[in-house]
Short mmCIF file of N, CA and C in Angstrom, two decimals:
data_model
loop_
_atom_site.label_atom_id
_atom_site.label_comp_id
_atom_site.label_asym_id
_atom_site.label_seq_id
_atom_site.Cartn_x
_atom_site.Cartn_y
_atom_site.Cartn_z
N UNK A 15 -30.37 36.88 -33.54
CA UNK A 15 -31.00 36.02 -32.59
C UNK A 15 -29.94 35.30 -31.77
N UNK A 16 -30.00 35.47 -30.71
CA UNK A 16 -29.51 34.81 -29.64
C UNK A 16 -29.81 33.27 -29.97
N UNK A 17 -28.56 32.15 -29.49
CA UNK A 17 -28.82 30.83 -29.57
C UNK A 17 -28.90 30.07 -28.21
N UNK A 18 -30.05 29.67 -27.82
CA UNK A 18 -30.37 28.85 -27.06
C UNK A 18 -28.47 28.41 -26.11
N UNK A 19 -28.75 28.34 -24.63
CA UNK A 19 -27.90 28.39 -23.58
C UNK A 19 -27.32 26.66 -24.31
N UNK A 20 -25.58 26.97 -24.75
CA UNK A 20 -25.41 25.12 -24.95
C UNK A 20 -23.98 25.15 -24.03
N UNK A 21 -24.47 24.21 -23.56
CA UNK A 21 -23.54 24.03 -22.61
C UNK A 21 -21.97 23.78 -23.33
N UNK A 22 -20.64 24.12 -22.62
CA UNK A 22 -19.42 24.26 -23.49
C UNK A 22 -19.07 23.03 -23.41
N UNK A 23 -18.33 22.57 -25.04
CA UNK A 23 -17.24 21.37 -24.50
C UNK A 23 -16.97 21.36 -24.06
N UNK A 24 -16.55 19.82 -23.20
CA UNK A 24 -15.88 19.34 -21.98
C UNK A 24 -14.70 19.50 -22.62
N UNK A 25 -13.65 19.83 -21.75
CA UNK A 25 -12.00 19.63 -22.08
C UNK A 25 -11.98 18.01 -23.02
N UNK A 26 -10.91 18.15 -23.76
CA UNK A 26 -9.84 17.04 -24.58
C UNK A 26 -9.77 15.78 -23.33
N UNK A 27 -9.04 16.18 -22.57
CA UNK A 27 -9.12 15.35 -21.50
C UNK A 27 -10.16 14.09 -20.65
N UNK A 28 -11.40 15.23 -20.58
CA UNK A 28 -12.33 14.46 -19.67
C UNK A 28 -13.16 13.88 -21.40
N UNK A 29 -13.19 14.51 -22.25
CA UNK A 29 -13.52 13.43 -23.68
C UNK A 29 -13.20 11.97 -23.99
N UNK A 30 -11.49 11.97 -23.89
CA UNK A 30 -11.07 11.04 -23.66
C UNK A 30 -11.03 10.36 -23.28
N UNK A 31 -11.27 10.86 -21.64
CA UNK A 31 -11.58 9.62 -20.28
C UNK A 31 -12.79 9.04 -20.59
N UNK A 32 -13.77 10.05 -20.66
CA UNK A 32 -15.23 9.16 -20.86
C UNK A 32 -15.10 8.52 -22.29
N UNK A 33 -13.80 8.26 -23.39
CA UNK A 33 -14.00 6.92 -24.45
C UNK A 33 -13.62 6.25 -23.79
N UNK A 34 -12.43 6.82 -23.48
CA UNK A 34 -11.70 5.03 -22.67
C UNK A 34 -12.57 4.65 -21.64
N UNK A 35 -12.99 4.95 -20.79
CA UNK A 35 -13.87 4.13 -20.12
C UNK A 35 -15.33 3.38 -20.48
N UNK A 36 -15.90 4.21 -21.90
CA UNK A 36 -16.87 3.31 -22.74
C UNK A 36 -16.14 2.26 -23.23
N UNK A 37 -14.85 1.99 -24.08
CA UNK A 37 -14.17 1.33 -24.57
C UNK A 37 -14.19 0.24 -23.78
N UNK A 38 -13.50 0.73 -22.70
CA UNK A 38 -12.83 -0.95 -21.59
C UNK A 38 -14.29 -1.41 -21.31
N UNK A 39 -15.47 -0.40 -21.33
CA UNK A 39 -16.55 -1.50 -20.79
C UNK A 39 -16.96 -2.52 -21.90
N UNK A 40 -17.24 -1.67 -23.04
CA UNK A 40 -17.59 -2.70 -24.36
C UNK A 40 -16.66 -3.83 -24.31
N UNK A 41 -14.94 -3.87 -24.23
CA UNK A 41 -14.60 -4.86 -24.15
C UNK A 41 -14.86 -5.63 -23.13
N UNK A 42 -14.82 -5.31 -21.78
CA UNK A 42 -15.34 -6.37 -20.95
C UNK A 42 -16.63 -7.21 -21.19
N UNK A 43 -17.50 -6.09 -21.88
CA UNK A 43 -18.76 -7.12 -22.18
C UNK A 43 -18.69 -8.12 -23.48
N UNK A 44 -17.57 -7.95 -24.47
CA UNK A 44 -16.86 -8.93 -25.15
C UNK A 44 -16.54 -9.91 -24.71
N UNK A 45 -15.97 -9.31 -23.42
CA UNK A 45 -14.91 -10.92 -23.29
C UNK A 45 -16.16 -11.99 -22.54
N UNK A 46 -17.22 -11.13 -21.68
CA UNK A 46 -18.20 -11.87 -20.93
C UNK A 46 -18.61 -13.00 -22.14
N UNK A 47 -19.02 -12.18 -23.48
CA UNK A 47 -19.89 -12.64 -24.59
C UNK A 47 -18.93 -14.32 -24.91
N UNK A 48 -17.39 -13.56 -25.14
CA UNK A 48 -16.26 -14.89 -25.13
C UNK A 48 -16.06 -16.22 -24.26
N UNK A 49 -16.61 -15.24 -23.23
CA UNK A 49 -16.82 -16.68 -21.93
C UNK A 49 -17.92 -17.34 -22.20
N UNK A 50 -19.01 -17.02 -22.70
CA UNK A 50 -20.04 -17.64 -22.57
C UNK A 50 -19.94 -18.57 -23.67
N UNK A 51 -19.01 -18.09 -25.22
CA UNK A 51 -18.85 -19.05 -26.13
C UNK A 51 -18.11 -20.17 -25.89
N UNK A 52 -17.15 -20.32 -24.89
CA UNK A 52 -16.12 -21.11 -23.98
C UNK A 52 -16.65 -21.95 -23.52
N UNK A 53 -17.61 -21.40 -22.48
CA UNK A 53 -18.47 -22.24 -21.26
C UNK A 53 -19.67 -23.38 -22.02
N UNK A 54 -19.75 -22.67 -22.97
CA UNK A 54 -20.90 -23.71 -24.07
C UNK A 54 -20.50 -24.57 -25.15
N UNK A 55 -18.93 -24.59 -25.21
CA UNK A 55 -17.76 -25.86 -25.88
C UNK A 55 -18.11 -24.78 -27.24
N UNK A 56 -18.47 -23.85 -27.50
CA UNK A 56 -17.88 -23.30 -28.69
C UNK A 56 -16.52 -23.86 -29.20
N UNK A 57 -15.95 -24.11 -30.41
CA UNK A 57 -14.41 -24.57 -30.83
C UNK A 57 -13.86 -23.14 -30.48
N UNK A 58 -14.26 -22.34 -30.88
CA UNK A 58 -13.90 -20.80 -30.95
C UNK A 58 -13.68 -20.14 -29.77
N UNK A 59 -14.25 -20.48 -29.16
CA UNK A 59 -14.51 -19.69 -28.02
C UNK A 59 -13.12 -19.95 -27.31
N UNK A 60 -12.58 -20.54 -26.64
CA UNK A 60 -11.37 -20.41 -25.93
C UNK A 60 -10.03 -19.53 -26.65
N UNK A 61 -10.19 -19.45 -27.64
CA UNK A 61 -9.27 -18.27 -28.53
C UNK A 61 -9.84 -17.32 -28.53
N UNK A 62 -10.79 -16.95 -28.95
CA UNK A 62 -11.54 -15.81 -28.45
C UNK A 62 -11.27 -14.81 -27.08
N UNK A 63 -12.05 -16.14 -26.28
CA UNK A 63 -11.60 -15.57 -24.77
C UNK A 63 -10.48 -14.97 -24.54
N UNK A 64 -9.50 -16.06 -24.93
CA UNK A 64 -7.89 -16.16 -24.34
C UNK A 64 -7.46 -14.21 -25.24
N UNK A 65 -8.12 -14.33 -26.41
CA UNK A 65 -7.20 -13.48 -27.11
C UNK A 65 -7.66 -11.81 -26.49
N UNK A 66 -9.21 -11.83 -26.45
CA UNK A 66 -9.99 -10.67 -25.42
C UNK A 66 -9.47 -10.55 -24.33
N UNK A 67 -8.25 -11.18 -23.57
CA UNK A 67 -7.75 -11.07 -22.44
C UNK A 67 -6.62 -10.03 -22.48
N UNK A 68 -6.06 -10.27 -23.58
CA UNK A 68 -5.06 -8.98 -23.55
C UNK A 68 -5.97 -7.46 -24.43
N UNK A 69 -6.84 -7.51 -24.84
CA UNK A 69 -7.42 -6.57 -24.62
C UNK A 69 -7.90 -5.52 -23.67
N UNK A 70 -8.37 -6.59 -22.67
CA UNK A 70 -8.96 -6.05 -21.90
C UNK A 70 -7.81 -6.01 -20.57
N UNK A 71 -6.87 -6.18 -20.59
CA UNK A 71 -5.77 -5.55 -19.60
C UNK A 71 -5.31 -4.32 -20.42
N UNK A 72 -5.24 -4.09 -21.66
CA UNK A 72 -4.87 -3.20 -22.29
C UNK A 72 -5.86 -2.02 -22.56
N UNK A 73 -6.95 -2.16 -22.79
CA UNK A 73 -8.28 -1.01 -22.27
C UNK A 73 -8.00 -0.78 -20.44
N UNK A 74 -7.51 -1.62 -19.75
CA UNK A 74 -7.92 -1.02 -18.53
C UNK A 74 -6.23 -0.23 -18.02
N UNK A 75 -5.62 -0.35 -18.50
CA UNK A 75 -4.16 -0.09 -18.59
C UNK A 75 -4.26 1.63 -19.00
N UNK A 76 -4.94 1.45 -20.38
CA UNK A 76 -5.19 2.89 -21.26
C UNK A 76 -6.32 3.56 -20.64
N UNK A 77 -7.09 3.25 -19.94
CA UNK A 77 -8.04 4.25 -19.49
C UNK A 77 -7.60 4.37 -17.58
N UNK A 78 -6.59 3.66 -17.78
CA UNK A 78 -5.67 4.09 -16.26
C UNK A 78 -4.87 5.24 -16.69
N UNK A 79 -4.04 5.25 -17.36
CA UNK A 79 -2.80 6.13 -17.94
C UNK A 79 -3.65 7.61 -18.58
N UNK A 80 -4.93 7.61 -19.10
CA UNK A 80 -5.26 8.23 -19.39
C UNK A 80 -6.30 9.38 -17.92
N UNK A 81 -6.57 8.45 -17.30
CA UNK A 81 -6.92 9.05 -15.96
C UNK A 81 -6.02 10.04 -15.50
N UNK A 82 -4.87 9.42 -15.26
CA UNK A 82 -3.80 9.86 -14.81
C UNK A 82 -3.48 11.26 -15.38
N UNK A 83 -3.43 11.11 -16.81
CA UNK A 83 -2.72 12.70 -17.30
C UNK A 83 -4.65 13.34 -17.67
N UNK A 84 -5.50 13.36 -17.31
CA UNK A 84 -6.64 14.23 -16.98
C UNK A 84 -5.91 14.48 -15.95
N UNK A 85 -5.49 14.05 -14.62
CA UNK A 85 -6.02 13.99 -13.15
C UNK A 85 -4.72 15.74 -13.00
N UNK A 86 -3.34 14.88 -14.07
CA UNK A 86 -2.16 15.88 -14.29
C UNK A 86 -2.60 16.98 -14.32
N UNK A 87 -3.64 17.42 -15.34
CA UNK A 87 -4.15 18.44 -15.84
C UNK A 87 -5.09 19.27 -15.16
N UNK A 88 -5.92 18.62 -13.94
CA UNK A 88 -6.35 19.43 -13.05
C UNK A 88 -8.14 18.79 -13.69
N UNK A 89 -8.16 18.14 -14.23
CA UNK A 89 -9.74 18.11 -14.93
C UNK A 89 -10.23 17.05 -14.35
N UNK A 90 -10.02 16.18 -13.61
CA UNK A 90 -10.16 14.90 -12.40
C UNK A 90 -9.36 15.48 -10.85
N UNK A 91 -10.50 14.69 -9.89
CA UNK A 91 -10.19 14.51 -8.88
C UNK A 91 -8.91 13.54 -9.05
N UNK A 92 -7.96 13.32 -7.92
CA UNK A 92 -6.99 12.29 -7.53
C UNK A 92 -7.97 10.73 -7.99
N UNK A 93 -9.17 10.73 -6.92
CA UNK A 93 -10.19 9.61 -6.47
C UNK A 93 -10.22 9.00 -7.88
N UNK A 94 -10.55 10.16 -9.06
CA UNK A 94 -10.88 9.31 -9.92
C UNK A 94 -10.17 8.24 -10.62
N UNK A 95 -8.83 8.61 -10.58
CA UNK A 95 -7.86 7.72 -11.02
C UNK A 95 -7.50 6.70 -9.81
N UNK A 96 -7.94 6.99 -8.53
CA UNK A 96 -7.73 5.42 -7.66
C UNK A 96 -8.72 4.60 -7.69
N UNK A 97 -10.18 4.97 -8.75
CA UNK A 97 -11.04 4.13 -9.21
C UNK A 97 -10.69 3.17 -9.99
N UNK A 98 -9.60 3.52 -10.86
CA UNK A 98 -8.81 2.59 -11.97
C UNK A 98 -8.13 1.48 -11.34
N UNK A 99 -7.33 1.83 -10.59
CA UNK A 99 -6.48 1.00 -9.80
C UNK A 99 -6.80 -0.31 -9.33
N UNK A 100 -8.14 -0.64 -8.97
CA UNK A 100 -8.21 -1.86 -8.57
C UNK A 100 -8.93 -2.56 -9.35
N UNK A 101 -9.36 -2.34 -10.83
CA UNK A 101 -9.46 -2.91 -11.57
C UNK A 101 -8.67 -3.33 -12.50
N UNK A 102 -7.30 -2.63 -12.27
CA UNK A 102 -6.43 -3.18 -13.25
C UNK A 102 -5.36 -4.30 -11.95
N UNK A 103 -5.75 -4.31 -10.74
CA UNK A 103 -4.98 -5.30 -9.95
C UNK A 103 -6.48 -6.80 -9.90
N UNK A 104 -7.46 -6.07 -10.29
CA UNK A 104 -8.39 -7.65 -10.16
C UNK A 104 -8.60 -7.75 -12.04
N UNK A 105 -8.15 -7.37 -13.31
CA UNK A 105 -7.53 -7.79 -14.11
C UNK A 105 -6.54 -8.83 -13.80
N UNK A 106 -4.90 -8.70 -13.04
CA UNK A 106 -4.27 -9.61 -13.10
C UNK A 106 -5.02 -10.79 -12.17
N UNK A 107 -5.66 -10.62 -11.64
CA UNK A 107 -6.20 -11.62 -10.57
C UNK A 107 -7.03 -12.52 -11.55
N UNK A 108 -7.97 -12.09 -12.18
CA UNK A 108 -8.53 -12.53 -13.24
C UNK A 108 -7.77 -13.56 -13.94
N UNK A 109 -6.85 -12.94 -14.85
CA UNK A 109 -5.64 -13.63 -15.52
C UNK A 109 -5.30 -14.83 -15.18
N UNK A 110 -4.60 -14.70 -13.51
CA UNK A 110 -4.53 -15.77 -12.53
C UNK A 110 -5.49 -17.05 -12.48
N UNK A 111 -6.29 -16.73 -12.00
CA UNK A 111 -7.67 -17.55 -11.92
C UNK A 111 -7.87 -18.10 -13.07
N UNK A 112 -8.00 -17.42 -14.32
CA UNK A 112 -8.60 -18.16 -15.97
C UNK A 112 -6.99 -18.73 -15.95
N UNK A 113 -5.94 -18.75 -15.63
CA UNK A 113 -4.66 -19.57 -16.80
C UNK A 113 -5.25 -20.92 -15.61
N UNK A 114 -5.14 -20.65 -14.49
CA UNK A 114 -5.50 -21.87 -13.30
C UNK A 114 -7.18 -22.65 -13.44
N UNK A 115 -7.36 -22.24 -14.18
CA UNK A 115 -8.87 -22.89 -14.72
C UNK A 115 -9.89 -22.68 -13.08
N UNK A 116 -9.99 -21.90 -12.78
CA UNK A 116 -10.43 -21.68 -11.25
C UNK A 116 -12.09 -21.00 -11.58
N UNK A 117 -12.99 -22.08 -12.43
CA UNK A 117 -13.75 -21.08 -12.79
C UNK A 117 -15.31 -20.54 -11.69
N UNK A 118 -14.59 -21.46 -10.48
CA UNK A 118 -15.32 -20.94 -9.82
C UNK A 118 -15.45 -19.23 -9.07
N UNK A 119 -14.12 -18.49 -8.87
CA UNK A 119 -13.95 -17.68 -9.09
C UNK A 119 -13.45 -16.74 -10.06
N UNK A 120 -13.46 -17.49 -10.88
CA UNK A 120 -12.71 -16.24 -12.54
C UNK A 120 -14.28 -15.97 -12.65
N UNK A 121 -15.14 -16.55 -12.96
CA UNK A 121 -16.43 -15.98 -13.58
C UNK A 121 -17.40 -15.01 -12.88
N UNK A 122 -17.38 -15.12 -11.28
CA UNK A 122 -17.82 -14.05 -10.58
C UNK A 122 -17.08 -12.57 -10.52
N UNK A 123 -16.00 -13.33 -10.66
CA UNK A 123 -15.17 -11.67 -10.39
C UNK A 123 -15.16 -11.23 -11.87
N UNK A 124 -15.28 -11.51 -12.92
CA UNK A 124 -15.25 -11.04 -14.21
C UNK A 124 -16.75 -10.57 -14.58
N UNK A 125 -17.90 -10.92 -13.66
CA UNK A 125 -18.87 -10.19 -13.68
C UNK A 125 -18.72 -8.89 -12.48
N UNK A 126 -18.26 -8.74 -11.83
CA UNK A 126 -17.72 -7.92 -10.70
C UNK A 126 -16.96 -6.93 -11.57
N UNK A 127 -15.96 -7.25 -12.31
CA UNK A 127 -15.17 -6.56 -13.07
C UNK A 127 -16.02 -5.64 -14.43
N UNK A 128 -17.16 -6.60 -14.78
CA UNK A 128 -18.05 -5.66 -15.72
C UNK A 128 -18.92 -4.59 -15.01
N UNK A 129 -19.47 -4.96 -13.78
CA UNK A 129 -19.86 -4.38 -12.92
C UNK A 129 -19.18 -2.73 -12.49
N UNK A 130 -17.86 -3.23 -12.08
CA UNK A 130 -17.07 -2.10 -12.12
C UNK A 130 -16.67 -0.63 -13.34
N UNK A 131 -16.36 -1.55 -14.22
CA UNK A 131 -16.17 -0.38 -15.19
C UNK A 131 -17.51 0.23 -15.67
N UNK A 132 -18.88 -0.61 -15.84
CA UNK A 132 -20.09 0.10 -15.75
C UNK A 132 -20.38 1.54 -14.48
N UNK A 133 -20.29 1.05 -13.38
CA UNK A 133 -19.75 2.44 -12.54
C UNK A 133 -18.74 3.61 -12.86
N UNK A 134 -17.80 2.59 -13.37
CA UNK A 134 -16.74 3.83 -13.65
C UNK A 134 -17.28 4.42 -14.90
N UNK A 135 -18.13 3.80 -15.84
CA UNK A 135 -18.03 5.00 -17.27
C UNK A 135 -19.28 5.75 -16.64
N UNK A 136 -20.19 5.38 -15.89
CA UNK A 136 -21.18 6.45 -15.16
C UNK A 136 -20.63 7.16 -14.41
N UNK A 137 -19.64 7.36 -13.69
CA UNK A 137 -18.88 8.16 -13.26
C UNK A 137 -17.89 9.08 -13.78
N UNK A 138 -17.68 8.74 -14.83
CA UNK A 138 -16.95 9.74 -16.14
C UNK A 138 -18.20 10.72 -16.65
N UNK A 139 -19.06 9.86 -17.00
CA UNK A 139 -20.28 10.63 -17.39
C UNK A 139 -20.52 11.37 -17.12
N UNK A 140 -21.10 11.39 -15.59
CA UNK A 140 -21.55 12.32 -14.39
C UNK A 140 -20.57 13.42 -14.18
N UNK A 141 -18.93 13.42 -14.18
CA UNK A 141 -17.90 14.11 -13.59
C UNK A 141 -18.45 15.68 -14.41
N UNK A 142 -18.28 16.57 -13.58
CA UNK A 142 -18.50 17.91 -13.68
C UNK A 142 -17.29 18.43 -14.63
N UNK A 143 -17.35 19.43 -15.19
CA UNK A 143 -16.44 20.20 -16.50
C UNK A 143 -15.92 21.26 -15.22
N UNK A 144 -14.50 21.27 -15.47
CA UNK A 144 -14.07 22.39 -14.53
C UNK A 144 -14.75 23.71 -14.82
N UNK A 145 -14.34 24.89 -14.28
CA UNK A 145 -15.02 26.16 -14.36
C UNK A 145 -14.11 26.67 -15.66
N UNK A 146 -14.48 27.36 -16.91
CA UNK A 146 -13.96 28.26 -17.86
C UNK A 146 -13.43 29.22 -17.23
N UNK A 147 -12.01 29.43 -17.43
CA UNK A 147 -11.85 30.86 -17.18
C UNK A 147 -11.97 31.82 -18.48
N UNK A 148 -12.12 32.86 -17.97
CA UNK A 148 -12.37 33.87 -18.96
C UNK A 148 -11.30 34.34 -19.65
N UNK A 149 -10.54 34.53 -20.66
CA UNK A 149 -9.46 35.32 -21.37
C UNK A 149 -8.75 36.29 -20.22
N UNK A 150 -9.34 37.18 -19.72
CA UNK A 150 -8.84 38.34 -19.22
C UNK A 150 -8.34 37.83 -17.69
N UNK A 151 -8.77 36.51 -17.31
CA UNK A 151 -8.49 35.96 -15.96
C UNK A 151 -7.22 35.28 -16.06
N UNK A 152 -7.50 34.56 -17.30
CA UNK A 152 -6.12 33.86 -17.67
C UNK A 152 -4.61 34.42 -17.90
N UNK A 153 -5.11 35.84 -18.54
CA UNK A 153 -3.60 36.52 -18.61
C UNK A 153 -3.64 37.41 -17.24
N UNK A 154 -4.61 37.95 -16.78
CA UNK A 154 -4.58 38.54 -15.02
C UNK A 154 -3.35 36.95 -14.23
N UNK A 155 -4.02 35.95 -14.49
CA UNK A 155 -2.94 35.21 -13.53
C UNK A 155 -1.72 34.87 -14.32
N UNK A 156 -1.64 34.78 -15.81
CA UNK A 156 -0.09 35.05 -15.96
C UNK A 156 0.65 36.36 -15.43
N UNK A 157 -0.09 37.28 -15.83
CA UNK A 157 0.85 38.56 -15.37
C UNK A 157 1.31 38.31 -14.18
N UNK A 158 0.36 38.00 -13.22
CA UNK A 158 0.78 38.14 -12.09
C UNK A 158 2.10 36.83 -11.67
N UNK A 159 1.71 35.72 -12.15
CA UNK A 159 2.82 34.72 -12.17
C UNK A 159 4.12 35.16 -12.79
N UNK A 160 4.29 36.01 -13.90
CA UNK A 160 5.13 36.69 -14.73
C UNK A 160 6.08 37.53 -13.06
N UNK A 161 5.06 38.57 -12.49
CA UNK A 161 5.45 39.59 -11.97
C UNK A 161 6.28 38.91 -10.83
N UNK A 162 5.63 37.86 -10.16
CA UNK A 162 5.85 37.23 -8.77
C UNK A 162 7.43 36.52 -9.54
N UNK A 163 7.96 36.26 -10.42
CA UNK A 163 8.69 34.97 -11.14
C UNK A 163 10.17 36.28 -11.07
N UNK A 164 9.86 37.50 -11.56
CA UNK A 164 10.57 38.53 -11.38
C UNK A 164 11.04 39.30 -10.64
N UNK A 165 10.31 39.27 -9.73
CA UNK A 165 10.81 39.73 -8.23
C UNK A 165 11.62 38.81 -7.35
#
């Protein structure tokens, strides 16, 4: 019996991208959860916050770097990794704003910033699996890379 059409694993790569980009969102919605313990005189909460801050430059850091060597690999557009980019420059902005107690803008843009990586892990989601090549295509274009390398 034939088994029902299942679609193939996605590459190592685009696996990866779509954790890290679940990852950095869960933490952003941490640190939201941290702000809110802050904003309501929790004792806790400002350590909390403060400490979810290097987290969450460090999820958006790792699911940058990790963009990057998908993008190496041919399994991402360029675009997708300049999606990263300005969330890890309104991270430091963030930073900025919360050490300056500026909470009139740290708290919008840190919902902006959850906002964002919610797009971006739907956009990992969504991203298409490159095309399989077949065995016999794969060594057809070594040979030929072989042949062209020799001449």
């Amino acid at each position: 019996m034939s088994e029902p059409h299942a679609s193939p694993r996605p590459p190592r790569a685009l696996r990866t991208l779509r954790a890290t980009a679940a990852v950095q969102t869960v933490i952003l919605l941490a640190q939201a959860v941290a702000a809110g313990l802050l904003l309501a005189s929790v004792p806790v909460g400002r350590t909390v916050h403060s400490g979810m801050a290097g987290a969450v430059l460090l999820a958006v850091v790792l699911h940058l770097l990790v963009g990057v060597a998908a993008w190496r690999r041919g399994v991402v557009a360029a675009r997708a990794v300049l999606h990263g980019v300005p969330l890890l420059l309104l991270t430091f902005v963030q930073a900025g704003l919360g050490f300056a107690h500026v909470r009139e803008l740290h708290v919008p843009l840190g919902v902006l910033m959850f906002g964002a990586s919610v797009m971006t892990l739907m956009r990992t989601r969504s991203q298409p699996q490159p095309p399989a090549q077949a065995p016999s295509e794969t060594r057809t274009q070594t040979q030929t890379q072989n042949e062209s390398a020799a001449a």
